[in-house]
Short mmCIF file of C-alpha atoms in Angstrom, two decimals:
data_model
loop_
_atom_site.label_atom_id
_atom_site.label_comp_id
_atom_site.label_asym_id
_atom_site.label_seq_id
_atom_site.Cartn_x
_atom_site.Cartn_y
_atom_site.Cartn_z
CA MET G 1 74.46 161.51 164.80
CA THR G 2 76.98 162.87 162.31
CA THR G 3 75.57 163.50 158.84
CA ALA G 4 77.47 163.78 155.61
CA THR G 5 77.57 167.18 153.88
CA ALA G 6 77.21 167.73 150.23
CA PRO G 7 80.41 167.71 148.26
CA SER G 8 81.71 170.84 146.74
CA PRO G 9 81.42 170.90 142.93
CA THR G 10 84.60 169.79 141.25
CA SER G 11 85.67 169.00 137.75
CA THR G 12 85.09 165.30 136.69
CA ALA G 13 87.44 165.39 133.63
CA PRO G 14 90.22 162.80 134.20
CA THR G 15 93.76 163.97 134.17
CA PRO G 16 96.33 162.67 131.70
CA HIS G 17 97.96 160.58 134.45
CA GLN G 18 94.59 158.95 135.23
CA VAL G 19 93.94 158.25 131.49
CA TRP G 20 97.41 156.63 131.30
CA LYS G 21 96.72 154.52 134.38
CA ARG G 22 93.41 153.30 132.97
CA THR G 23 94.67 152.43 129.51
CA ARG G 24 98.19 151.26 130.03
CA GLY G 25 97.14 147.63 130.67
CA LEU G 26 95.21 147.59 127.32
CA LEU G 27 98.12 149.14 125.46
CA ILE G 28 100.69 146.75 126.93
CA ALA G 29 98.39 143.83 125.93
CA LEU G 30 98.09 145.11 122.41
CA LEU G 31 101.84 145.62 122.12
CA ILE G 32 102.47 142.10 123.32
CA LEU G 33 99.88 140.77 120.89
CA VAL G 34 101.56 142.61 118.01
CA ILE G 35 104.98 141.38 118.93
CA ALA G 36 103.65 137.80 119.22
CA GLY G 37 102.01 138.09 115.84
CA VAL G 38 105.13 139.32 114.20
CA THR G 39 107.17 136.63 115.88
CA PHE G 40 104.85 133.84 114.71
CA ALA G 41 104.73 135.30 111.23
CA ALA G 42 108.53 135.41 111.18
CA VAL G 43 108.87 131.77 112.39
CA ARG G 44 106.39 130.61 109.82
CA SER G 45 107.59 132.93 107.02
CA GLY G 46 109.37 130.05 105.29
CA THR G 47 107.71 127.50 103.06
CA ASN G 48 105.73 124.95 105.12
CA TYR G 49 104.40 121.68 103.84
CA GLY G 50 102.28 118.88 105.28
CA HIS G 51 102.86 115.27 106.16
CA LEU G 52 104.39 112.98 103.62
CA ASP G 53 105.23 116.01 101.41
CA PRO G 54 108.44 115.41 99.46
CA ARG G 55 109.33 119.12 99.87
CA SER G 56 108.99 119.00 103.72
CA ALA G 57 112.07 118.60 106.01
CA ASP G 58 109.88 118.21 109.06
CA ALA G 59 109.94 114.99 111.05
CA LYS G 60 106.71 113.81 109.31
CA GLY G 61 107.78 115.07 105.92
CA SER G 62 109.33 112.89 103.13
CA ARG G 63 112.10 115.11 101.67
CA ALA G 64 114.73 112.71 102.54
CA ALA G 65 113.14 109.90 100.56
CA ALA G 66 112.58 112.17 97.65
CA GLU G 67 116.23 113.34 97.60
CA LEU G 68 117.42 109.76 97.72
CA LEU G 69 115.22 108.94 94.69
CA LYS G 70 116.50 111.89 92.82
CA ALA G 71 120.08 110.91 93.55
CA ARG G 72 119.38 107.51 91.89
CA GLY G 73 118.11 109.32 88.79
CA ILE G 74 114.41 109.08 89.45
CA SER G 75 112.42 112.19 88.47
CA VAL G 76 110.01 113.22 91.29
CA THR G 77 106.99 115.34 90.30
CA VAL G 78 104.52 116.66 92.87
CA ALA G 79 100.85 116.64 91.86
CA THR G 80 98.14 118.34 93.93
CA THR G 81 95.17 117.68 91.66
CA LEU G 82 93.58 114.53 90.27
CA ASP G 83 94.00 115.86 86.73
CA GLU G 84 97.73 116.19 87.17
CA ALA G 85 98.01 112.73 88.62
CA THR G 86 96.00 110.90 86.01
CA THR G 87 97.68 112.74 83.22
CA ALA G 88 101.18 111.81 84.42
CA ALA G 89 100.28 108.16 84.99
CA GLY G 90 101.93 105.77 82.46
CA PRO G 91 103.83 102.57 82.15
CA ASP G 92 107.11 104.11 83.14
CA THR G 93 105.72 105.99 86.08
CA THR G 94 104.98 105.17 89.74
CA LEU G 95 102.03 107.01 91.15
CA LEU G 96 102.21 107.53 94.88
CA VAL G 97 98.79 108.53 96.40
CA THR G 98 99.54 109.84 99.94
CA GLY G 99 95.88 110.38 100.90
CA PRO G 100 93.43 108.20 99.08
CA ASN G 101 90.82 108.66 101.78
CA LEU G 102 90.66 112.36 100.95
CA LEU G 103 89.30 111.65 97.50
CA THR G 104 85.54 111.62 96.79
CA PRO G 105 83.97 108.38 95.48
CA ALA G 106 83.94 109.83 91.98
CA GLN G 107 87.64 110.79 92.19
CA GLN G 108 88.56 107.31 93.55
CA ARG G 109 86.74 105.55 90.59
CA ARG G 110 88.34 107.94 88.14
CA LEU G 111 91.79 107.23 89.60
CA HIS G 112 91.26 103.51 89.51
CA GLU G 113 90.32 103.66 85.84
CA ALA G 114 93.44 105.74 84.99
CA THR G 115 95.83 103.54 86.90
CA THR G 116 94.45 100.33 85.54
CA ALA G 117 94.96 101.62 82.02
CA SER G 118 98.48 102.94 82.72
CA THR G 119 100.23 99.53 83.33
CA GLY G 120 102.45 101.42 85.73
CA ARG G 121 102.89 101.07 89.56
CA THR G 122 100.36 102.65 91.92
CA VAL G 123 101.19 103.03 95.55
CA LEU G 124 98.31 103.66 98.00
CA ILE G 125 99.09 104.85 101.49
CA ALA G 126 96.70 103.48 104.10
CA PRO G 127 93.31 103.39 102.14
CA GLY G 128 90.33 102.76 104.31
CA PRO G 129 87.54 100.23 103.63
CA ALA G 130 85.66 102.30 101.10
CA ALA G 131 88.67 103.69 99.32
CA ALA G 132 90.32 100.21 99.06
CA SER G 133 87.11 98.71 97.65
CA ARG G 134 87.07 101.37 94.88
CA LEU G 135 90.80 101.64 94.16
CA SER G 136 91.50 97.97 94.43
CA PRO G 137 88.18 96.00 94.08
CA GLY G 138 88.10 92.78 96.14
CA VAL G 139 90.54 93.92 98.78
CA ARG G 140 89.34 93.86 102.36
CA THR G 141 90.77 95.76 105.17
CA GLU G 142 91.53 94.63 108.73
CA PRO G 143 91.63 96.65 111.98
CA HIS G 144 94.61 98.94 112.55
CA ARG G 145 97.67 97.76 114.49
CA PRO G 146 100.46 99.78 115.95
CA VAL G 147 103.49 100.37 113.79
CA SER G 148 106.58 98.41 114.81
CA PRO G 149 109.59 96.76 113.19
CA LEU G 150 108.34 93.77 111.25
CA PRO G 151 110.05 91.12 109.10
CA PRO G 152 108.93 90.81 105.47
CA SER G 153 107.89 87.16 105.64
CA CYS G 154 107.20 87.12 101.83
CA ALA G 155 109.15 86.43 98.60
CA PHE G 156 108.68 89.89 97.13
CA PRO G 157 112.19 90.94 96.08
CA ALA G 158 111.97 94.54 97.41
CA ALA G 159 110.76 93.44 100.83
CA ARG G 160 113.33 90.61 101.06
CA SER G 161 116.16 93.03 100.20
CA ALA G 162 115.03 95.67 102.70
CA GLY G 163 114.41 93.20 105.44
CA THR G 164 112.86 94.43 108.70
CA ALA G 165 110.88 97.70 108.30
CA ASP G 166 108.53 99.89 110.29
CA MET G 167 105.32 98.56 109.15
CA GLY G 168 101.83 97.96 110.58
CA GLY G 169 98.75 100.14 110.49
CA VAL G 170 95.89 98.97 108.33
CA ARG G 171 96.09 95.36 107.18
CA TYR G 172 94.79 94.04 103.82
CA THR G 173 93.65 90.73 102.43
CA ALA G 174 92.83 89.82 98.87
CA PRO G 175 91.04 86.79 97.47
CA ASP G 176 93.24 86.90 94.39
CA SER G 177 95.92 84.09 94.78
CA THR G 178 98.33 86.12 92.72
CA ALA G 179 98.57 88.86 95.26
CA THR G 180 101.72 89.05 97.33
CA ALA G 181 101.38 89.73 101.08
CA CYS G 182 104.25 91.02 103.19
CA TYR G 183 104.99 92.34 106.64
CA PRO G 184 102.20 90.54 108.48
CA SER G 185 100.94 92.04 111.72
CA ASP G 186 98.86 89.73 113.91
CA GLY G 187 98.44 87.32 110.98
CA SER G 188 97.36 89.89 108.33
CA PRO G 189 99.75 91.64 105.94
CA SER G 190 100.29 95.42 106.04
CA LEU G 191 101.86 95.49 102.57
CA LEU G 192 99.89 94.00 99.69
CA ILE G 193 100.99 93.89 96.05
CA LEU G 194 98.28 93.28 93.41
CA LYS G 195 99.29 92.15 89.94
CA GLY G 196 97.76 94.43 87.19
CA ARG G 197 97.68 94.58 83.47
CA GLY G 198 101.02 93.88 81.79
CA ASP G 199 103.88 94.90 84.15
CA GLY G 200 101.60 97.12 86.18
CA ASP G 201 100.82 96.53 89.83
CA ALA G 202 99.19 98.20 92.79
CA VAL G 203 100.86 98.41 96.23
CA LEU G 204 98.78 98.94 99.39
CA LEU G 205 100.69 100.18 102.39
CA GLY G 206 99.12 100.06 105.78
CA SER G 207 101.22 102.91 107.28
CA PRO G 208 103.29 105.76 105.83
CA ASP G 209 105.65 105.83 108.76
CA PHE G 210 108.61 104.30 107.02
CA LEU G 211 108.60 107.24 104.50
CA HIS G 212 108.83 109.89 107.21
CA ASN G 213 112.15 111.75 107.54
CA GLU G 214 112.49 110.74 111.16
CA ARG G 215 112.22 107.05 110.41
CA LEU G 216 113.95 106.75 107.06
CA ASP G 217 117.29 105.90 108.46
CA GLN G 218 115.92 103.11 110.74
CA GLN G 219 115.52 99.49 110.05
CA GLY G 220 115.27 98.77 106.28
CA ASN G 221 112.93 101.69 105.73
CA ALA G 222 115.12 103.58 103.17
CA SER G 223 115.72 100.45 101.15
CA LEU G 224 112.03 99.57 101.03
CA ALA G 225 111.09 103.18 100.10
CA LEU G 226 113.65 103.34 97.27
CA GLN G 227 112.61 99.97 95.75
CA LEU G 228 108.90 100.53 96.02
CA LEU G 229 109.02 104.14 94.63
CA GLY G 230 112.07 103.77 92.35
CA SER G 231 111.00 100.82 90.18
CA ARG G 232 110.13 103.20 87.38
CA PRO G 233 112.15 106.23 86.01
CA HIS G 234 109.38 108.69 86.92
CA LEU G 235 107.63 109.19 90.26
CA VAL G 236 104.48 111.24 90.66
CA TRP G 237 103.95 112.20 94.25
CA TYR G 238 100.18 112.84 94.53
CA LEU G 239 99.02 114.88 97.46
CA PRO G 240 95.24 114.98 97.32
CA SER G 241 93.57 118.15 98.54
CA LEU G 242 90.07 119.13 99.43
CA ALA G 243 90.64 122.22 97.27
CA ASP G 244 90.95 120.09 94.13
CA PRO G 245 88.32 121.34 91.58
CA SER G 246 87.55 117.81 90.60
CA ALA G 247 86.22 117.17 94.10
CA THR G 248 83.17 119.23 93.41
CA SER G 249 81.86 116.48 91.09
CA ASP G 250 79.72 113.77 92.43
CA ASP G 251 78.71 114.60 96.05
CA GLY G 252 81.73 117.00 96.49
CA SER G 253 83.03 115.43 99.71
CA PRO G 254 85.41 112.67 100.65
CA ASP G 255 84.00 109.36 101.96
CA ASN G 256 83.27 109.96 105.63
CA ASN G 257 84.18 106.49 106.78
CA ASP G 258 87.63 106.66 105.16
CA THR G 259 88.30 110.25 106.27
CA ASN G 260 87.50 109.39 109.86
CA SER G 261 89.38 106.18 109.92
CA GLY G 262 92.12 106.95 107.46
CA GLY G 263 93.31 110.32 108.84
CA ASN G 264 94.65 113.32 107.04
CA GLY G 265 97.48 113.29 104.57
CA GLY G 266 97.94 109.58 104.59
CA GLU G 267 97.51 108.69 108.28
CA ALA G 268 96.63 105.05 108.83
CA ALA G 269 92.96 104.16 109.13
CA GLY G 270 91.80 103.83 112.65
CA GLU G 271 95.06 105.38 113.93
CA GLU G 272 94.55 107.73 116.90
CA SER G 273 96.32 110.59 115.32
CA ASP G 274 96.71 113.96 116.96
CA PHE G 275 93.64 116.20 116.52
CA LEU G 276 95.85 119.20 115.79
CA ASP G 277 97.21 117.29 112.66
CA LEU G 278 93.64 117.59 111.27
CA ILE G 279 93.51 121.39 111.53
CA PRO G 280 95.08 123.58 108.89
CA SER G 281 98.11 125.41 110.09
CA GLY G 282 96.53 128.81 109.56
CA TRP G 283 93.66 128.06 111.80
CA LEU G 284 95.99 126.58 114.41
CA TRP G 285 98.16 129.76 114.60
CA GLY G 286 95.16 132.00 114.46
CA THR G 287 93.53 130.21 117.42
CA LEU G 288 96.84 130.42 119.34
CA GLN G 289 96.99 134.12 118.90
CA LEU G 290 93.34 134.51 119.95
CA THR G 291 94.01 132.43 122.98
CA LEU G 292 97.04 134.62 123.90
CA ALA G 293 94.92 137.71 123.39
CA ALA G 294 92.21 136.35 125.69
CA VAL G 295 94.78 135.52 128.36
CA LEU G 296 96.27 138.99 128.23
CA ALA G 297 92.80 140.53 128.32
CA ALA G 298 91.94 138.45 131.42
CA ILE G 299 95.23 139.49 133.09
CA TRP G 300 94.44 143.11 132.31
CA ARG G 301 90.88 143.01 133.56
CA GLY G 302 91.90 141.01 136.68
CA ARG G 303 94.44 143.60 137.76
CA ARG G 304 94.49 144.98 141.23
CA LEU G 305 91.92 147.71 141.60
CA GLY G 306 93.84 149.72 144.23
CA PRO G 307 92.71 151.00 147.72
CA LEU G 308 89.13 151.64 148.72
CA VAL G 309 87.98 155.22 148.24
CA VAL G 310 85.41 156.74 150.66
CA GLU G 311 82.48 157.95 148.71
CA ARG G 312 80.82 161.10 149.89
CA LEU G 313 77.10 161.11 149.89
CA PRO G 314 75.52 163.33 147.39
CA VAL G 315 72.89 164.52 149.90
CA SER G 316 72.36 164.56 153.65
CA ILE G 317 69.61 162.28 155.07
CA ARG G 318 68.14 162.71 158.59
CA ALA G 319 68.31 159.65 160.72
CA SER G 320 64.64 159.82 161.42
CA GLU G 321 63.84 159.88 157.72
CA SER G 322 65.97 156.80 157.30
CA ALA G 323 64.17 155.02 160.13
CA GLU G 324 60.77 155.96 158.77
CA GLY G 325 61.69 154.78 155.25
CA ARG G 326 62.92 151.48 156.56
CA ALA G 327 59.81 151.04 158.69
CA GLY G 328 57.65 151.84 155.71
CA LEU G 329 59.35 149.07 153.74
CA TYR G 330 58.81 146.55 156.47
CA ARG G 331 55.20 147.51 156.71
CA LYS G 332 54.73 147.29 153.00
CA ALA G 333 56.27 143.82 152.93
CA ASN G 334 54.28 142.78 156.04
CA ALA G 335 57.63 141.78 157.54
CA ARG G 336 56.61 141.75 161.21
CA GLU G 337 58.98 138.88 162.02
CA ARG G 338 61.93 140.78 160.55
CA ALA G 339 60.94 144.00 162.29
CA ALA G 340 60.39 142.25 165.64
CA GLU G 341 63.81 140.53 165.37
CA SER G 342 65.47 143.81 164.51
CA LEU G 343 63.86 145.41 167.54
CA ARG G 344 64.90 142.53 169.93
CA ALA G 345 68.41 142.36 168.62
CA ALA G 346 69.00 146.02 169.15
CA ALA G 347 67.41 145.84 172.72
CA ARG G 348 69.52 142.78 173.60
CA THR G 349 72.67 144.63 172.55
CA ARG G 350 71.98 147.72 174.70
CA ILE G 351 70.66 145.77 177.69
CA ALA G 352 73.65 143.42 177.66
CA ARG G 353 76.04 146.39 177.90
CA LEU G 354 74.02 147.63 180.92
CA ALA G 355 73.92 144.20 182.53
CA GLY G 356 77.68 143.58 182.18
CA VAL G 357 77.36 140.91 179.42
CA THR G 358 79.75 140.94 176.47
CA ALA G 359 78.51 141.77 173.03
CA ARG G 360 79.40 138.28 171.85
CA GLU G 361 77.04 136.73 174.52
CA ALA G 362 74.29 139.37 174.13
CA HIS G 363 72.26 137.03 171.99
CA THR G 364 72.73 133.88 174.03
CA SER G 365 69.70 133.35 176.24
CA ASP G 366 71.52 131.19 178.80
CA VAL G 367 73.88 134.07 179.64
CA LEU G 368 71.73 137.20 179.05
CA LEU G 369 68.59 136.17 180.83
CA PRO G 370 70.07 135.48 184.29
CA ALA G 371 71.98 138.77 184.22
CA VAL G 372 68.81 140.75 183.26
CA SER G 373 66.65 138.90 185.82
CA ALA G 374 68.91 140.01 188.61
CA ARG G 375 68.23 143.70 187.64
CA THR G 376 64.46 143.59 186.93
CA THR G 377 61.26 142.32 188.52
CA THR G 378 60.18 140.57 185.38
CA THR G 379 59.80 136.82 185.72
CA GLY G 380 62.03 134.48 183.75
CA ASP G 381 59.39 133.17 181.27
CA ASP G 382 58.07 136.65 180.50
CA LEU G 383 61.65 137.91 180.01
CA SER G 384 62.48 135.03 177.70
CA THR G 385 59.37 135.67 175.68
CA LEU G 386 60.12 139.34 175.48
CA LEU G 387 63.74 139.05 174.39
CA PHE G 388 63.72 135.81 172.45
CA GLY G 389 60.07 135.11 171.78
CA PRO G 390 58.06 134.41 168.52
CA ALA G 391 57.09 137.03 166.02
CA PRO G 392 53.98 139.24 166.80
CA ALA G 393 50.70 138.15 165.29
CA ASP G 394 49.69 141.68 164.08
CA ASP G 395 50.84 145.22 164.01
CA ALA G 396 49.29 146.00 167.38
CA ALA G 397 51.28 143.33 169.02
CA LEU G 398 54.45 144.61 167.29
CA VAL G 399 53.83 148.10 168.77
CA LEU G 400 53.23 146.52 172.14
CA LEU G 401 56.51 144.60 171.84
CA ALA G 402 58.43 147.78 171.20
CA GLU G 403 56.91 149.43 174.23
CA HIS G 404 57.83 146.55 176.55
CA LEU G 405 61.33 146.41 175.27
CA ASP G 406 61.69 150.19 175.96
CA ALA G 407 60.27 149.70 179.43
CA LEU G 408 62.69 146.84 180.09
CA GLU G 409 65.67 148.81 179.05
CA ARG G 410 64.66 151.75 181.23
CA GLU G 411 64.24 149.42 184.16
CA VAL G 412 67.67 147.82 183.65
CA ARG G 413 69.34 151.23 183.30
CA THR G 414 67.84 152.60 186.49
CA SER G 415 68.39 149.43 188.63
#
């Protein structure tokens, strides 16, 4: 038996080439991550606004409607806090509330008081059940319906002049007989006009889609937007925010029912909006960069490891010592069955070679036993028990099994 020799002492310090090979994957991944971060920052370096924002030129923004209103001489002011919105409200002002469901109950009640006293026009985008009950007491909401081109089906001048428009979403009903209901969807209106004090009124819209840049040039959307939002010389475009200091009053949180059903930034209640729309853009891009970093790290760690390297044993071990150690483990575990099977398997392999049986069939009793019987005087049953029998009952029987296997191998070899 050939034994391994102890290796000669060598230096274990890695060479510069080895260091480069080990770290180049990580360095490349970091470089790609930095480039991706710079690219994302450059792409988003411009001013970005959300849905229904009059400064946004995105598909879901409303810059086109705001520019048309300005061209007609309407002043457009953006308000991001409740204080700014209530202060600007007045008889010559239209107050557009893009996300009434983001307001806390206290904010909604305060907004209702301010708009009721202003005698101006208040336009509410898709308020949910709780928001509608506080901002327009007595109004009930109906389940959401898909947005589609709908005829006005009412006598409201702005709706009749605009004609068919992209309406739908939340539907509203009011017990007040003076309310004007337009653009019915499945029997319930998606635009409701409530008469207020003096010349003031409140307009409830079931969907903001007709105000989006991508839809403004379709149907009668532009006409409806201009007439609803341009009836007064001033327009306050209120974009509610969770960062509004006034939100800390009361319970400090928006109504859960309306937030879940109304969506973010004026999405219609009950609408199955994209989950990504509910995530702030900063978190979205940060998550994307972390995902890219994780993918690059997985690719780096999953790289090919290279060819196998033969490991030299640190010490030389005698074969007899290895056998004694293994036997000691078998004895300590009382593994007579495992030891007996190991002895039988080794004996069958050697005897099969002597009897002219292939190694594949050495452990098949139907092939091995007839070949061995022809070379020995041992009977068939005893031979089967010896080579394929059960485990010994005790250590003495195990020793006896080893002796009988040795005797059988000698007999086959000398036959």
